[in-house]
mmCIF file of C-alpha atoms in Angstrom:
data_model
loop_
_atom_site.group_PDB
_atom_site.id
_atom_site.type_symbol
_atom_site.label_atom_id
_atom_site.label_comp_id
_atom_site.label_asym_id
_atom_site.label_seq_id
_atom_site.Cartn_x
_atom_site.Cartn_y
_atom_site.Cartn_z
ATOM 1 C CA MET A 1 119.436 65.876 97.560
ATOM 2 C CA THR A 2 120.832 69.472 98.240
ATOM 3 C CA ALA A 3 122.277 70.362 101.396
ATOM 4 C CA THR A 4 119.535 71.881 103.278
ATOM 5 C CA ALA A 5 117.300 68.479 102.639
ATOM 6 C CA ALA A 6 120.589 66.459 103.562
ATOM 7 C CA LEU A 7 119.813 68.858 107.058
ATOM 8 C CA SER A 8 116.298 69.213 107.316
ATOM 9 C CA GLY A 9 115.924 65.179 106.444
ATOM 10 C CA ARG A 10 113.572 66.894 104.082
ATOM 11 C CA ARG A 11 113.303 64.995 100.322
ATOM 12 C CA ARG A 12 113.688 67.274 97.659
ATOM 13 C CA LEU A 13 111.585 66.238 94.165
ATOM 14 C CA SER A 14 112.636 67.516 91.179
ATOM 15 C CA ALA A 15 110.474 70.320 89.086
ATOM 16 C CA GLY A 16 109.216 67.204 86.586
ATOM 17 C CA ASP A 17 108.029 65.249 89.698
ATOM 18 C CA LEU A 18 106.721 68.658 91.327
ATOM 19 C CA GLU A 19 104.946 69.426 88.370
ATOM 20 C CA MET A 20 102.986 66.441 87.920
ATOM 21 C CA ILE A 21 101.839 65.993 91.071
ATOM 22 C CA LEU A 22 100.813 69.506 91.578
ATOM 23 C CA SER A 23 98.697 69.048 88.398
ATOM 24 C CA ALA A 24 97.016 65.901 89.448
ATOM 25 C CA HIS A 25 95.919 68.009 92.494
ATOM 26 C CA GLU A 26 94.541 71.134 90.772
ATOM 27 C CA LYS A 27 92.871 68.502 88.105
ATOM 28 C CA LEU A 28 91.091 66.957 91.412
ATOM 29 C CA ILE A 29 90.402 70.547 92.770
ATOM 30 C CA ALA A 30 88.889 71.677 89.247
ATOM 31 C CA GLY A 31 86.875 68.132 89.202
ATOM 32 C CA ARG A 32 88.520 67.369 86.330
ATOM 33 C CA PRO A 33 89.806 63.515 85.333
ATOM 34 C CA GLY A 34 93.536 62.248 86.175
ATOM 35 C CA GLY A 35 93.206 63.967 89.861
ATOM 36 C CA LYS A 36 95.113 62.887 92.137
ATOM 37 C CA ARG A 37 95.526 64.803 96.506
ATOM 38 C CA ALA A 38 99.101 66.071 97.005
ATOM 39 C CA SER A 39 100.519 64.326 99.913
ATOM 40 C CA LEU A 40 103.885 66.457 100.083
ATOM 41 C CA ARG A 41 105.018 65.677 103.552
ATOM 42 C CA PHE A 42 108.616 65.823 104.865
ATOM 43 C CA ALA A 43 109.048 67.482 101.662
ATOM 44 C CA ASP A 44 111.420 70.704 100.491
ATOM 45 C CA PHE A 45 109.933 73.004 98.998
ATOM 46 C CA SER A 46 113.076 76.501 100.558
ATOM 47 C CA GLY A 47 113.679 78.818 97.889
ATOM 48 C CA MET A 48 110.791 77.213 95.420
ATOM 49 C CA ASP A 49 108.094 79.682 93.436
ATOM 50 C CA LEU A 50 104.525 78.136 93.867
ATOM 51 C CA SER A 51 103.314 81.932 94.148
ATOM 52 C CA GLY A 52 99.217 81.188 92.239
ATOM 53 C CA ARG A 53 99.429 77.797 92.790
ATOM 54 C CA ASN A 54 96.223 75.638 93.750
ATOM 55 C CA LEU A 55 97.069 73.596 97.172
ATOM 56 C CA SER A 56 93.963 73.696 99.237
ATOM 57 C CA ASP A 57 92.928 69.906 101.317
ATOM 58 C CA ALA A 58 96.597 69.353 100.372
ATOM 59 C CA ASP A 59 98.487 67.138 102.979
ATOM 60 C CA LEU A 60 102.318 69.604 103.443
ATOM 61 C CA SER A 61 102.693 68.657 106.961
ATOM 62 C CA ALA A 62 105.992 68.431 108.510
ATOM 63 C CA SER A 63 107.359 70.192 105.618
ATOM 64 C CA VAL A 64 109.950 73.291 104.951
ATOM 65 C CA PHE A 65 109.115 76.029 102.648
ATOM 66 C CA GLU A 66 112.042 78.554 104.207
ATOM 67 C CA GLY A 67 112.602 81.703 101.852
ATOM 68 C CA ALA A 68 110.261 80.268 98.907
ATOM 69 C CA LYS A 69 107.524 82.525 97.425
ATOM 70 C CA LEU A 70 104.053 81.520 97.418
ATOM 71 C CA VAL A 71 102.692 85.135 96.969
ATOM 72 C CA GLY A 72 98.375 84.319 96.107
ATOM 73 C CA THR A 73 99.077 80.540 96.528
ATOM 74 C CA ASN A 74 95.647 78.608 97.820
ATOM 75 C CA PHE A 75 96.384 77.163 101.041
ATOM 76 C CA THR A 76 92.937 76.788 102.123
ATOM 77 C CA ARG A 77 91.991 73.798 104.112
ATOM 78 C CA ALA A 78 95.905 72.721 103.760
ATOM 79 C CA ASN A 79 97.541 70.244 106.561
ATOM 80 C CA LEU A 80 100.779 72.766 107.146
ATOM 81 C CA PHE A 81 101.141 71.104 110.746
ATOM 82 C CA GLY A 82 104.561 71.837 112.143
ATOM 83 C CA CYS A 83 105.986 73.281 108.588
ATOM 84 C CA ASP A 84 108.985 75.685 108.263
ATOM 85 C CA LEU A 85 107.856 78.899 106.898
ATOM 86 C CA ARG A 86 110.455 81.615 107.625
ATOM 87 C CA LYS A 87 111.235 84.000 105.651
ATOM 88 C CA ALA A 88 108.759 83.022 103.161
ATOM 89 C CA ASN A 89 106.228 85.178 101.123
ATOM 90 C CA LEU A 90 102.937 84.310 101.355
ATOM 91 C CA ARG A 91 101.728 87.777 100.274
ATOM 92 C CA ARG A 92 97.404 87.781 99.663
ATOM 93 C CA ALA A 93 98.460 84.099 100.256
ATOM 94 C CA ILE A 94 94.927 82.052 100.732
ATOM 95 C CA LEU A 95 94.694 79.699 103.957
ATOM 96 C CA VAL A 96 91.273 80.261 105.533
ATOM 97 C CA ARG A 97 91.094 77.142 107.830
ATOM 98 C CA ALA A 98 94.712 76.375 107.634
ATOM 99 C CA ASP A 99 96.551 73.681 110.002
ATOM 100 C CA MET A 100 99.420 75.529 111.152
ATOM 101 C CA ARG A 101 99.658 74.179 114.936
ATOM 102 C CA GLY A 102 103.688 74.573 115.491
ATOM 103 C CA ALA A 103 104.166 75.765 112.550
ATOM 104 C CA CYS A 104 107.149 78.531 112.303
ATOM 105 C CA LEU A 105 106.510 81.728 110.101
ATOM 106 C CA SER A 106 109.353 83.989 111.624
ATOM 107 C CA GLY A 107 109.974 86.489 109.287
ATOM 108 C CA ALA A 108 107.490 85.691 106.710
ATOM 109 C CA ASP A 109 105.547 87.927 105.007
ATOM 110 C CA LEU A 110 101.325 87.097 105.179
ATOM 111 C CA SER A 111 100.834 90.992 104.335
ATOM 112 C CA GLU A 112 96.849 90.565 103.159
ATOM 113 C CA ALA A 113 97.152 87.256 103.184
ATOM 114 C CA ASP A 114 93.445 85.848 104.429
ATOM 115 C CA LEU A 115 94.163 83.529 107.506
ATOM 116 C CA THR A 116 90.381 83.233 108.779
ATOM 117 C CA GLN A 117 89.904 80.536 111.212
ATOM 118 C CA ALA A 118 94.080 79.235 110.293
ATOM 119 C CA ASP A 119 95.136 77.430 113.577
ATOM 120 C CA PHE A 120 97.969 78.477 115.055
ATOM 121 C CA ARG A 121 97.836 76.481 118.238
ATOM 122 C CA GLU A 122 101.279 74.773 119.763
ATOM 123 C CA GLY A 123 101.432 71.154 118.345
ATOM 124 C CA GLN A 124 103.324 67.973 118.509
ATOM 125 C CA VAL A 125 105.921 68.429 115.187
ATOM 126 C CA ALA A 126 107.576 65.123 114.307
ATOM 127 C CA VAL A 127 111.515 66.107 112.975
ATOM 128 C CA PRO A 128 113.168 63.567 111.061
ATOM 129 C CA HIS A 129 117.177 62.854 112.329
ATOM 130 C CA PRO A 130 119.426 65.415 110.646
ATOM 131 C CA SER A 131 121.314 62.562 108.726
ATOM 132 C CA ARG A 132 119.298 58.831 109.123
ATOM 133 C CA GLY A 133 115.897 61.195 107.947
ATOM 134 C CA LEU A 134 113.054 59.943 108.316
ATOM 135 C CA ALA A 135 114.201 56.572 109.564
ATOM 136 C CA SER A 136 114.752 58.165 113.057
ATOM 137 C CA VAL A 137 111.922 60.854 113.585
ATOM 138 C CA ARG A 138 111.629 62.227 117.009
ATOM 139 C CA HIS A 139 108.183 64.752 118.097
ATOM 140 C CA GLU A 140 109.089 68.342 120.101
ATOM 141 C CA THR A 141 105.965 69.956 121.046
ATOM 142 C CA ARG A 142 105.906 73.676 119.549
ATOM 143 C CA SER A 143 103.967 76.531 119.597
ATOM 144 C CA GLY A 144 103.004 78.352 116.818
ATOM 145 C CA GLU A 145 105.828 80.767 115.774
ATOM 146 C CA MET A 146 105.345 84.222 113.368
ATOM 147 C CA ASP A 147 108.225 86.775 114.919
ATOM 148 C CA HIS A 148 108.817 89.815 113.279
ATOM 149 C CA ALA A 149 106.425 88.517 110.657
ATOM 150 C CA ASN A 150 104.489 91.075 108.582
ATOM 151 C CA LEU A 151 100.874 90.557 108.759
ATOM 152 C CA ALA A 152 99.715 94.426 107.514
ATOM 153 C CA GLY A 153 96.085 94.372 106.462
ATOM 154 C CA ALA A 154 95.797 90.481 106.615
ATOM 155 C CA THR A 155 92.682 88.823 107.848
ATOM 156 C CA LEU A 156 92.665 86.682 111.042
ATOM 157 C CA ASP A 157 88.890 86.940 112.223
ATOM 158 C CA GLY A 158 88.536 83.942 114.316
ATOM 159 C CA SER A 159 91.943 82.405 114.535
ATOM 160 C CA GLN A 160 93.419 80.239 117.172
ATOM 161 C CA LEU A 161 96.573 81.716 118.148
ATOM 162 C CA ASP A 162 96.123 81.277 121.866
ATOM 163 C CA GLY A 163 99.714 80.895 122.476
ATOM 164 C CA VAL A 164 101.865 81.675 119.969
ATOM 165 C CA SER A 165 104.982 83.942 119.568
ATOM 166 C CA ALA A 166 104.620 87.210 117.802
ATOM 167 C CA PHE A 167 107.392 89.231 119.091
ATOM 168 C CA ALA A 168 107.416 92.374 117.181
ATOM 169 C CA ALA A 169 105.496 91.502 114.739
ATOM 170 C CA ASP A 170 103.341 93.917 112.163
ATOM 171 C CA PHE A 171 99.472 93.698 112.730
ATOM 172 C CA SER A 172 98.905 97.109 111.423
ATOM 173 C CA ASP A 173 95.214 97.496 110.039
ATOM 174 C CA CYS A 174 94.910 94.048 110.477
ATOM 175 C CA SER A 175 91.245 92.233 111.348
ATOM 176 C CA LEU A 176 91.407 89.820 114.055
ATOM 177 C CA ARG A 177 87.752 89.798 114.700
ATOM 178 C CA GLY A 178 87.098 86.814 117.517
ATOM 179 C CA ALA A 179 90.575 85.831 117.053
ATOM 180 C CA LYS A 180 91.777 83.694 120.222
ATOM 181 C CA LEU A 181 94.917 85.060 121.649
ATOM 182 C CA SER A 182 95.280 83.372 125.277
ATOM 183 C CA GLY A 183 98.638 83.531 126.237
ATOM 184 C CA ALA A 184 99.820 84.740 122.637
ATOM 185 C CA ASN A 185 103.662 86.811 123.364
ATOM 186 C CA LEU A 186 102.720 89.649 121.270
ATOM 187 C CA LYS A 187 105.294 92.275 123.219
ATOM 188 C CA GLU A 188 106.193 94.903 120.942
ATOM 189 C CA ALA A 189 104.008 94.366 118.061
ATOM 190 C CA ASN A 190 102.644 96.745 115.975
ATOM 191 C CA LEU A 191 98.808 96.340 116.208
ATOM 192 C CA SER A 192 98.797 100.169 115.532
ATOM 193 C CA GLY A 193 94.521 100.758 113.309
ATOM 194 C CA ALA A 194 93.879 96.910 113.645
ATOM 195 C CA LEU A 195 89.987 95.464 114.290
ATOM 196 C CA LEU A 196 90.352 93.603 117.026
ATOM 197 C CA GLU A 197 86.346 93.193 117.893
ATOM 198 C CA GLY A 198 85.834 90.357 120.100
ATOM 199 C CA ALA A 199 89.236 89.187 120.255
ATOM 200 C CA GLU A 200 90.527 87.022 123.430
ATOM 201 C CA ILE A 201 94.062 88.120 124.802
ATOM 202 C CA GLY A 202 93.470 86.776 128.747
ATOM 203 C CA GLY A 203 97.022 86.394 129.579
ATOM 204 C CA ALA A 204 98.501 87.316 126.466
ATOM 205 C CA ASN A 205 101.874 89.948 127.017
ATOM 206 C CA LEU A 206 101.050 93.137 124.874
ATOM 207 C CA GLU A 207 104.345 94.677 126.724
ATOM 208 C CA GLY A 208 105.353 97.523 124.641
ATOM 209 C CA ALA A 209 102.635 96.942 121.778
ATOM 210 C CA ASN A 210 101.282 99.586 119.327
ATOM 211 C CA LEU A 211 97.944 99.922 119.872
ATOM 212 C CA THR A 212 97.261 103.032 118.398
ATOM 213 C CA GLY A 213 93.911 103.421 117.002
ATOM 214 C CA ALA A 214 93.154 99.867 117.549
ATOM 215 C CA VAL A 215 89.187 99.043 117.743
ATOM 216 C CA LEU A 216 88.837 97.234 121.098
ATOM 217 C CA THR A 217 85.174 96.364 121.279
ATOM 218 C CA GLY A 218 84.311 93.062 123.255
ATOM 219 C CA VAL A 219 87.861 93.442 124.566
ATOM 220 C CA ASN A 220 88.815 92.408 128.350
ATOM 221 C CA ILE A 221 92.487 94.428 128.406
ATOM 222 C CA ALA A 222 92.710 93.539 132.552
ATOM 223 C CA GLY A 223 93.858 90.164 132.243
ATOM 224 C CA ALA A 224 96.751 91.285 129.657
ATOM 225 C CA ARG A 225 100.248 92.560 130.085
ATOM 226 C CA MET A 226 99.765 95.760 128.996
ATOM 227 C CA SER A 227 102.989 97.431 130.368
ATOM 228 C CA GLY A 228 104.393 100.042 128.278
ATOM 229 C CA ALA A 229 101.960 99.465 125.509
ATOM 230 C CA LYS A 230 100.144 102.636 123.022
ATOM 231 C CA MET A 231 96.797 102.707 123.595
ATOM 232 C CA GLY A 232 96.220 106.611 121.793
ATOM 233 C CA GLY A 233 93.442 107.028 119.446
ATOM 234 C CA SER A 234 92.343 103.157 120.928
ATOM 235 C CA LEU A 235 88.382 102.639 120.621
ATOM 236 C CA SER A 236 86.098 100.859 122.739
ATOM 237 C CA ALA A 237 83.235 99.860 123.556
ATOM 238 C CA PRO A 238 80.419 102.279 123.503
ATOM 239 C CA THR A 239 79.268 103.789 126.345
ATOM 240 C CA PRO A 240 75.989 103.283 128.216
ATOM 241 C CA GLU A 241 74.833 106.073 127.233
ATOM 242 C CA VAL A 242 75.668 105.563 123.511
ATOM 243 C CA VAL A 243 73.956 102.439 124.159
ATOM 244 C CA ALA A 244 71.230 103.903 125.373
ATOM 245 C CA ARG A 245 70.638 106.350 122.999
ATOM 246 C CA ALA A 246 70.716 103.817 120.187
ATOM 247 C CA GLU A 247 66.915 103.493 119.855
ATOM 248 C CA GLN A 248 66.573 107.746 119.533
ATOM 249 C CA LEU A 249 69.703 107.339 116.727
ATOM 250 C CA PHE A 250 67.687 104.423 114.838
ATOM 251 C CA ASP A 251 64.590 106.351 115.190
ATOM 252 C CA MET A 252 66.095 109.834 113.278
ATOM 253 C CA ALA A 253 67.068 107.382 110.267
ATOM 254 C CA ALA A 254 63.865 106.551 110.098
ATOM 255 C CA ALA A 255 62.656 109.427 110.085
ATOM 256 C CA HIS A 256 65.297 110.461 107.535
ATOM 257 C CA GLN A 257 64.379 107.230 105.203
ATOM 258 C CA ALA A 258 60.895 109.111 105.512
ATOM 259 C CA TRP A 259 61.431 111.957 104.390
ATOM 260 C CA CYS A 260 63.463 110.504 101.346
ATOM 261 C CA ARG A 261 60.626 108.672 100.284
ATOM 262 C CA THR A 262 57.965 111.052 100.585
ATOM 263 C CA GLY A 263 59.847 114.215 99.022
ATOM 264 C CA GLY A 264 59.954 115.691 102.419
ATOM 265 C CA LYS A 265 56.227 116.051 103.276
ATOM 266 C CA GLU A 266 56.816 113.105 106.287
ATOM 267 C CA GLY A 267 59.856 112.317 108.766
ATOM 268 C CA ALA A 268 62.562 114.714 109.033
ATOM 269 C CA ALA A 269 66.480 114.877 107.678
ATOM 270 C CA ALA A 270 68.604 114.058 109.982
ATOM 271 C CA VAL A 271 71.831 115.297 111.002
ATOM 272 C CA LEU A 272 73.906 112.622 112.741
ATOM 273 C CA ASP A 273 77.526 113.977 112.722
ATOM 274 C CA GLY A 274 79.900 113.090 115.267
ATOM 275 C CA GLU A 275 77.555 110.075 116.436
ATOM 276 C CA ASP A 276 78.505 107.227 117.332
ATOM 277 C CA LEU A 277 76.682 104.634 115.468
ATOM 278 C CA ARG A 278 78.260 101.043 116.369
ATOM 279 C CA SER A 279 74.959 99.973 118.403
ATOM 280 C CA LEU A 280 73.119 99.604 115.472
ATOM 281 C CA ALA A 281 75.096 97.207 113.595
ATOM 282 C CA GLY A 282 72.799 96.121 110.730
ATOM 283 C CA ARG A 283 69.920 98.026 111.065
ATOM 284 C CA LEU A 284 70.512 100.366 108.553
ATOM 285 C CA LYS A 285 71.005 97.961 105.860
ATOM 286 C CA GLY A 286 69.465 98.968 102.628
ATOM 287 C CA PHE A 287 68.085 102.158 104.537
ATOM 288 C CA ARG A 288 66.898 105.037 102.449
ATOM 289 C CA MET A 289 69.346 107.434 103.687
ATOM 290 C CA THR A 290 69.885 109.805 100.420
ATOM 291 C CA ALA A 291 71.516 113.005 101.174
ATOM 292 C CA ILE A 292 72.307 112.662 105.457
ATOM 293 C CA SER A 293 74.756 114.227 107.400
ATOM 294 C CA ALA A 294 76.980 111.941 109.170
ATOM 295 C CA ARG A 295 80.084 113.715 109.706
ATOM 296 C CA ASN A 296 82.696 112.548 111.641
ATOM 297 C CA ALA A 297 80.412 109.645 112.890
ATOM 298 C CA CYS A 298 81.834 106.800 114.403
ATOM 299 C CA MET A 299 80.814 103.826 111.568
ATOM 300 C CA VAL A 300 83.322 101.189 112.445
ATOM 301 C CA ASP A 301 81.862 97.417 111.397
ATOM 302 C CA LEU A 302 77.886 99.218 110.497
ATOM 303 C CA ASP A 303 76.459 97.275 107.644
ATOM 304 C CA LEU A 304 75.035 99.475 105.475
ATOM 305 C CA SER A 305 74.968 97.535 102.401
ATOM 306 C CA GLY A 306 72.384 98.470 99.788
ATOM 307 C CA ALA A 307 71.708 101.240 101.326
ATOM 308 C CA GLN A 308 70.918 104.501 99.086
ATOM 309 C CA LEU A 309 73.469 107.508 100.369
ATOM 310 C CA GLN A 310 73.123 109.636 97.140
ATOM 311 C CA GLY A 311 74.486 112.932 98.190
ATOM 312 C CA ALA A 312 75.309 111.527 101.580
ATOM 313 C CA ASN A 313 78.016 113.815 103.846
ATOM 314 C CA LEU A 314 80.151 111.189 105.469
ATOM 315 C CA GLU A 315 83.344 113.651 105.908
ATOM 316 C CA GLY A 316 85.973 112.209 108.272
ATOM 317 C CA ALA A 317 84.071 109.163 109.222
ATOM 318 C CA ASP A 318 85.229 106.077 110.899
ATOM 319 C CA LEU A 319 84.243 103.453 108.385
ATOM 320 C CA ARG A 320 86.605 101.073 109.548
ATOM 321 C CA GLY A 321 85.446 97.562 108.227
ATOM 322 C CA ALA A 322 81.746 99.120 107.304
ATOM 323 C CA ARG A 323 80.028 96.718 105.028
ATOM 324 C CA LEU A 324 79.010 98.667 102.269
ATOM 325 C CA CYS A 325 78.722 96.715 99.216
ATOM 326 C CA ASP A 326 75.926 97.386 96.625
ATOM 327 C CA ALA A 327 75.273 100.891 98.151
ATOM 328 C CA ASP A 328 74.309 103.593 96.347
ATOM 329 C CA LEU A 329 76.665 106.468 97.168
ATOM 330 C CA ARG A 330 76.257 108.675 93.988
ATOM 331 C CA GLY A 331 77.301 112.110 95.174
ATOM 332 C CA ALA A 332 78.640 111.848 98.713
ATOM 333 C CA ARG A 333 81.756 113.911 100.315
ATOM 334 C CA LEU A 334 83.695 110.834 101.656
ATOM 335 C CA SER A 335 86.530 113.403 102.261
ATOM 336 C CA GLY A 336 89.230 112.491 105.143
ATOM 337 C CA ALA A 337 86.771 109.274 106.020
ATOM 338 C CA ASN A 338 89.206 106.253 107.240
ATOM 339 C CA LEU A 339 87.376 103.588 105.208
ATOM 340 C CA THR A 340 90.307 100.811 106.268
ATOM 341 C CA LYS A 341 89.315 97.027 105.690
ATOM 342 C CA ALA A 342 85.813 98.304 104.282
ATOM 343 C CA ASP A 343 83.961 96.403 101.983
ATOM 344 C CA LEU A 344 83.050 98.807 99.508
ATOM 345 C CA ARG A 345 82.355 95.273 96.444
ATOM 346 C CA SER A 346 79.948 97.100 93.982
ATOM 347 C CA VAL A 347 79.277 99.854 95.149
ATOM 348 C CA ILE A 348 77.929 103.442 92.961
ATOM 349 C CA LEU A 349 80.529 106.217 93.877
ATOM 350 C CA GLY A 350 80.081 108.057 90.793
ATOM 351 C CA ALA A 351 78.367 111.406 90.029
ATOM 352 C CA LEU A 352 75.218 112.191 91.061
ATOM 353 C CA PRO A 353 72.590 114.667 88.677
ATOM 354 C CA LEU A 354 71.587 117.586 89.967
ATOM 355 C CA GLY A 355 70.272 119.271 87.063
ATOM 356 C CA PRO A 356 70.559 119.296 83.146
ATOM 357 C CA ASP A 357 73.944 120.509 83.045
ATOM 358 C CA ARG A 358 75.239 119.815 87.002
ATOM 359 C CA THR A 359 76.816 116.384 88.876
ATOM 360 C CA ALA A 360 78.254 115.712 91.734
ATOM 361 C CA PRO A 361 81.090 113.589 91.402
ATOM 362 C CA GLY A 362 82.165 111.007 94.427
ATOM 363 C CA ALA A 363 84.867 112.436 97.230
ATOM 364 C CA LEU A 364 87.150 110.881 98.393
ATOM 365 C CA GLN A 365 90.090 113.693 99.015
ATOM 366 C CA GLN A 366 92.443 112.845 101.601
ATOM 367 C CA ALA A 367 90.283 108.637 102.171
ATOM 368 C CA ARG A 368 91.664 106.246 104.028
ATOM 369 C CA MET A 369 90.910 103.386 101.442
ATOM 370 C CA ARG A 370 93.802 100.561 103.048
ATOM 371 C CA TYR A 371 92.887 97.003 102.103
ATOM 372 C CA VAL A 372 89.908 97.684 101.012
ATOM 373 C CA ARG A 373 87.594 95.362 98.757
ATOM 374 C CA ALA A 374 86.633 97.183 96.309
ATOM 375 C CA GLN A 375 85.933 94.649 93.204
ATOM 376 C CA ALA A 376 83.308 96.117 90.412
ATOM 377 C CA ALA A 377 82.803 98.964 92.250
ATOM 378 C CA ASP A 378 81.974 101.820 89.876
ATOM 379 C CA MET A 379 84.263 105.026 90.518
ATOM 380 C CA THR A 380 83.555 106.558 87.535
ATOM 381 C CA GLY A 381 85.115 110.560 87.575
ATOM 382 C CA ALA A 382 85.977 110.240 91.741
ATOM 383 C CA ILE A 383 88.317 112.439 93.317
ATOM 384 C CA LEU A 384 90.030 110.325 95.174
ATOM 385 C CA ASP A 385 92.918 113.232 95.214
ATOM 386 C CA GLY A 386 95.185 112.430 98.268
ATOM 387 C CA ALA A 387 93.678 109.313 99.105
ATOM 388 C CA ASP A 388 95.956 106.391 100.306
ATOM 389 C CA LEU A 389 95.144 103.226 98.228
ATOM 390 C CA ALA A 390 97.400 100.792 99.878
ATOM 391 C CA GLY A 391 95.944 96.983 99.097
ATOM 392 C CA CYS A 392 93.034 98.530 97.881
ATOM 393 C CA ASP A 393 91.644 95.810 95.923
ATOM 394 C CA LEU A 394 89.727 97.031 92.317
ATOM 395 C CA THR A 395 89.891 94.209 90.231
ATOM 396 C CA GLY A 396 86.828 94.963 87.563
ATOM 397 C CA ALA A 397 85.769 98.146 89.027
ATOM 398 C CA ARG A 398 85.221 100.870 86.755
ATOM 399 C CA MET A 399 87.960 104.312 87.517
ATOM 400 C CA LYS A 400 87.636 106.320 83.893
ATOM 401 C CA GLY A 401 87.215 109.855 84.457
ATOM 402 C CA ALA A 402 89.046 109.073 88.180
ATOM 403 C CA SER A 403 91.287 111.821 89.414
ATOM 404 C CA LEU A 404 94.348 110.511 91.847
ATOM 405 C CA ARG A 405 96.839 113.223 92.180
ATOM 406 C CA GLY A 406 98.655 112.616 95.185
ATOM 407 C CA ALA A 407 97.187 109.557 96.064
ATOM 408 C CA GLU A 408 99.237 106.888 97.319
ATOM 409 C CA TYR A 409 98.437 104.006 95.205
ATOM 410 C CA ALA A 410 101.167 101.922 94.198
ATOM 411 C CA ALA A 411 100.194 98.880 95.655
ATOM 412 C CA ALA A 412 96.527 98.718 95.006
ATOM 413 C CA ILE A 413 95.464 95.421 93.000
ATOM 414 C CA GLY A 414 93.625 95.946 89.867
ATOM 415 C CA LEU A 415 93.934 99.484 89.639
ATOM 416 C CA ASP A 416 95.609 99.819 85.635
ATOM 417 C CA VAL A 417 93.121 97.849 84.428
ATOM 418 C CA ALA A 418 90.263 100.031 86.699
ATOM 419 C CA LEU A 419 91.332 103.056 84.457
ATOM 420 C CA GLY A 420 90.899 101.596 81.664
ATOM 421 C CA VAL A 421 94.887 101.902 80.722
ATOM 422 C CA ALA A 422 95.842 98.323 80.566
#
């Protein structure tokens, strides 16, 4: 037994025994013969590399993962109750609906992880005696801890973070839609650009927090401690005037659709420049809006999946969290647009034919595409000069002939394959 295991009262499995247990568990998940669910409670995994393993539905409660490498590990619905994950590398890990009650994630790297509906509330944690081990266990009530943790670009939609301590944690460009943060300690946390639509923050401590550019639609900040919080550029709920204008904006989009369908004989081309379109929610899904102009429009969380937006002018538009999967954006202009956390799966952003010898490429110069889901997208010949592609998932995308001059793409996923160079 290692010194760490002795001090923590946890058992340390041999490499062979652990591999046998993990392989049997993965067989069970895959429905293959010889499978058996992993039960690894009170185990010591500190410093181990379990990256990419499938531990969904495993029981790992009260175990120690301090400093472990868990990049891309699948913990879907896993029991991590009371686990010590301090300084663990959980980058891009899948923790959907995981039981994290009473877990310690201080200093952990959870950037780009999927923590949808994970439970971080307080719990009764069993603590083995430092020398007697499991023969003498006491119980402590602990709140979830993620002080100084890195959750940049992570997804925590619907997660339960009531009472969690996340002092100075990094939630930048994170999705926290519908998350429960009542009573949480978010003092000096970085929530810049975070999507917090419908989040509950009553009684939370946000003193000195950075909420610059955060989306706060449906968030009641009155019950939170906000002293010294930076709120510049944050986006609150649409004003009553904007909501009242929703029907007029929808009629304009419908008239544009008729204009497209009839070749200009009916309806009228719409100009939605600078408009706040959030109140339209999913009403434009599948719409035909070829060549529409919506420069600098607020389109946060809009559902435009399947829409026909060939040649559309969306320069400078705020499309954070927007759903554009399966949309046709050939030749669209998105220069300077903010697409952080948008869904561009299977989108078509290639060139639009304009004549026998003329095409208009998809234009994304200086676009912010951080943590975008762009799997299987067609960006053939697209211009991405100066774009920010940090965390953008381009797995299965086609980008032959795309221009990336001056773009930030070192942290993009699957880019080499998309460009056909790997």
